[in-house]
Amino acid sequence: MLTVAYVVGTPPGSPLDRRSKTWTPLPLRPYFWIPLIIVLVGAAIGLEIALYLSNKHQGWASGDTESRSTTLHYAYVVALWAWTDIEIKKIQASFRLFLSQQFLRMDSSSVQPPLPCGPGFIDGNSQSQFPAPSRCSARREGYMVATFVTWAGYAGAFILYELPAPPFIKVPYTVAAFELPTTISNGTAFVNTTAVKTSTGCQTIPVQMTQLGGGAWTNYASSNGCSITWSVSSGTDILFGADIPTCDSNQPPQFGPVVFWFFKYTPAAMASATFCYPSFSIWEVNVGVDVRTGNVTKVSEIAPFSQYSNFSSFSANVTGPPLNGRAYNGIRFNLTDPDQFVLGRQNATQLQLPAAIYQAATQSPEGYVGNFANGGFSALSDKVYGMYLALVAQQVYFLPDSEPINVEVRTFRKRVLVSDVAAHLLTTALLILAFFATIIQLFHRTDRQDLRLKHEPGTIALAVSIGAQTGVGNVLAGRQAGDDIKEALRDKKFRIDPVTMKIIMEGEHGYETAAVPPSPMLKRKSILDLLSGSGANGRHSQNLSGAAVTPTATPRSPSFPQPHTPKTGEHKYDDSFSANSQRSPSHARV
């Protein structure tokens, strides 16, 4: 009976011992790239989920997104894979040399990942509708006299300083005021309500000028059965005013037309007269009012106000007596025994309106003189007098009343929306990147499993560990210039011995047998396999390519292992390396 023990595995501390420390770049370690792949796949899935939620909920509320960078999140993915690419390139020279490439070269292919596609988010305004409780509106038409002089001053400031229109006024519409929601500060209230539409009816009328002695002039203008005559003297160069013309209809002066007249002496005497016939109409409208300021942003006419309209019962004193559908001109009033203060306010109102038109003409590009030639006073009068009539309508034609109405509040907020096309493209790019990154990592891991570098490529430590005391070192000895090194290495071939991790040059002993082992460790073989492979011997040596070589020692008992040093290039593996070798309890009987 012959008992043979054989070795399983690799002796600790030997060059093939995988438990010895091996340098692996951080991006190529499983605990780095596996979570990165998971993040890429998770990001792709999350992007599709975000697209679904964006379409379902019309995006998400957002603040000021313009002040933040929208491309920084791409840099993270690009930086991580650029790092991986750099580390693969760093070990590529040693890796290709290890795989028995023909020449020592430093070029390698890049695994730079593709950049993600365009941004998957777009920033914009979206409109959402929110229910609002009923509010009380002030829409009862009526008649009330107020301080017209204040309204004249505001109309003048409106054209001179470009002031915004007061709440619930958008010339020529004066909207019946209603109570705005107080729970929302950013939005527009839409409501069907009543509005008074005023019209100035202003038009420029030719003036007949008659020169009198001493620089005095008499001016006459007439239109639609109404006429006015005014006289000026040379006491001042610029004269203007507003008055009520004499009409054939004998209507009350507070409902009559208004004439804004202007006169100048220099450089030549010229006169202008603008006849305005104020009127109003009542409409059912849909209005949009800013809930914070009360400014009217939109007015859409629905239908003329009729007896079937809401609150039509309150309009009798406007459409019927005493107004009978006539508009107040705001220049003259029906006064009974007025005192000097009432007359003073009337005169101030009558003066402020033409004064505002004159100042606006002076500040216009045409200048004061140019407006005489092109009839510009008609447009300026329409603008100033139109605002004035709208203010009069708000105070005269409406009275407060408490009635429920329906108000729809639409708030306009910045929303972040996910673009369908961009989201699908970015998801596809992430999945493709994750797929090819996984393939690269797995194949590269398999190919480099026998490349056991002890130090980082590019360091002196690695250069010494793989090149010291070798033929390459002897060839390069004393050479420092780059051209000298290139010339010395020209047309030479190299390999790395997978056992010693040393560079072997072509022609050196062991070059032909320096190949990658077919397995990470020597395979376990029975005595019958060994005998059938050699025909006689019970011990075998194996080179790195798996071919049997002639044993260099006589068989000896496995209980007394003897050290054996392989010759250079033989890379022999003994089945009894040391006392620490694992021995199988199996035995073979012969």
PDB file of N, CA and C in Angstrom, residues 82 107 113 130 190 241 256 258 274 309 311 357 385 442 446 468 496:
ATOM      1  N   ALA A  82     -14.921  59.622 -14.373  1.00  0.00           N
ATOM      2  CA  ALA A  82     -13.614  60.105 -14.829  1.00  0.00           C
ATOM      3  C   ALA A  82     -12.505  59.573 -13.920  1.00  0.00           C
ATOM      4  N   ASP A 107      -0.491  53.358 -24.114  1.00  0.00           N
ATOM      5  CA  ASP A 107      -1.797  53.819 -24.575  1.00  0.00           C
ATOM      6  C   ASP A 107      -2.872  52.860 -24.107  1.00  0.00           C
ATOM      7  N   PRO A 113     -17.463  58.007 -19.431  1.00  0.00           N
ATOM      8  CA  PRO A 113     -18.903  57.819 -19.591  1.00  0.00           C
ATOM      9  C   PRO A 113     -19.508  58.949 -20.397  1.00  0.00           C
ATOM     10  N   PHE A 130     -58.199  77.546  -7.144  1.00  0.00           N
ATOM     11  CA  PHE A 130     -58.527  77.244  -5.766  1.00  0.00           C
ATOM     12  C   PHE A 130     -59.924  77.781  -5.487  1.00  0.00           C
ATOM     13  N   PHE A 190     -61.177  86.211  -9.997  1.00  0.00           N
ATOM     14  CA  PHE A 190     -62.024  86.334 -11.176  1.00  0.00           C
ATOM     15  C   PHE A 190     -63.481  86.258 -10.729  1.00  0.00           C
ATOM     16  N   GLY A 241     -57.892 126.719 -20.603  1.00  0.00           N
ATOM     17  CA  GLY A 241     -59.033 126.673 -19.713  1.00  0.00           C
ATOM     18  C   GLY A 241     -59.999 125.571 -20.104  1.00  0.00           C
ATOM     19  N   GLY A 256     -73.774 118.492 -19.589  1.00  0.00           N
ATOM     20  CA  GLY A 256     -73.400 118.992 -20.908  1.00  0.00           C
ATOM     21  C   GLY A 256     -71.975 118.643 -21.287  1.00  0.00           C
ATOM     22  N   VAL A 258     -67.995 119.336 -22.484  1.00  0.00           N
ATOM     23  CA  VAL A 258     -66.912 120.135 -21.919  1.00  0.00           C
ATOM     24  C   VAL A 258     -65.954 120.502 -23.047  1.00  0.00           C
ATOM     25  N   THR A 274     -60.941 121.327 -27.930  1.00  0.00           N
ATOM     26  CA  THR A 274     -61.319 119.915 -27.901  1.00  0.00           C
ATOM     27  C   THR A 274     -62.667 119.795 -27.218  1.00  0.00           C
ATOM     28  N   SER A 309     -80.439  91.406 -15.556  1.00  0.00           N
ATOM     29  CA  SER A 309     -79.128  91.265 -14.929  1.00  0.00           C
ATOM     30  C   SER A 309     -79.261  91.304 -13.420  1.00  0.00           C
ATOM     31  N   PHE A 311     -78.846  92.577  -9.782  1.00  0.00           N
ATOM     32  CA  PHE A 311     -78.901  93.917  -9.187  1.00  0.00           C
ATOM     33  C   PHE A 311     -79.546  94.944 -10.116  1.00  0.00           C
ATOM     34  N   ILE A 357     -53.430 118.771 -18.773  1.00  0.00           N
ATOM     35  CA  ILE A 357     -53.273 118.531 -20.211  1.00  0.00           C
ATOM     36  C   ILE A 357     -52.142 119.389 -20.767  1.00  0.00           C
ATOM     37  N   TYR A 385     -59.094 113.257 -19.087  1.00  0.00           N
ATOM     38  CA  TYR A 385     -60.518 113.322 -18.790  1.00  0.00           C
ATOM     39  C   TYR A 385     -61.111 111.925 -18.634  1.00  0.00           C
ATOM     40  N   LEU A 442     -16.826  44.097 -14.372  1.00  0.00           N
ATOM     41  CA  LEU A 442     -16.763  42.640 -14.238  1.00  0.00           C
ATOM     42  C   LEU A 442     -15.645  42.048 -15.097  1.00  0.00           C
ATOM     43  N   THR A 446     -12.129  40.278 -13.740  1.00  0.00           N
ATOM     44  CA  THR A 446     -11.699  38.922 -14.096  1.00  0.00           C
ATOM     45  C   THR A 446     -10.309  38.923 -14.728  1.00  0.00           C
ATOM     46  N   ALA A 468      13.404  46.064 -10.304  1.00  0.00           N
ATOM     47  CA  ALA A 468      14.737  45.964  -9.698  1.00  0.00           C
ATOM     48  C   ALA A 468      15.312  44.567  -9.891  1.00  0.00           C
ATOM     49  N   ILE A 496       5.422  40.041 -17.649  1.00  0.00           N
ATOM     50  CA  ILE A 496       5.498  40.018 -16.190  1.00  0.00           C
ATOM     51  C   ILE A 496       5.321  38.585 -15.731  1.00  0.00           C
TER      52      ILE A 496
END
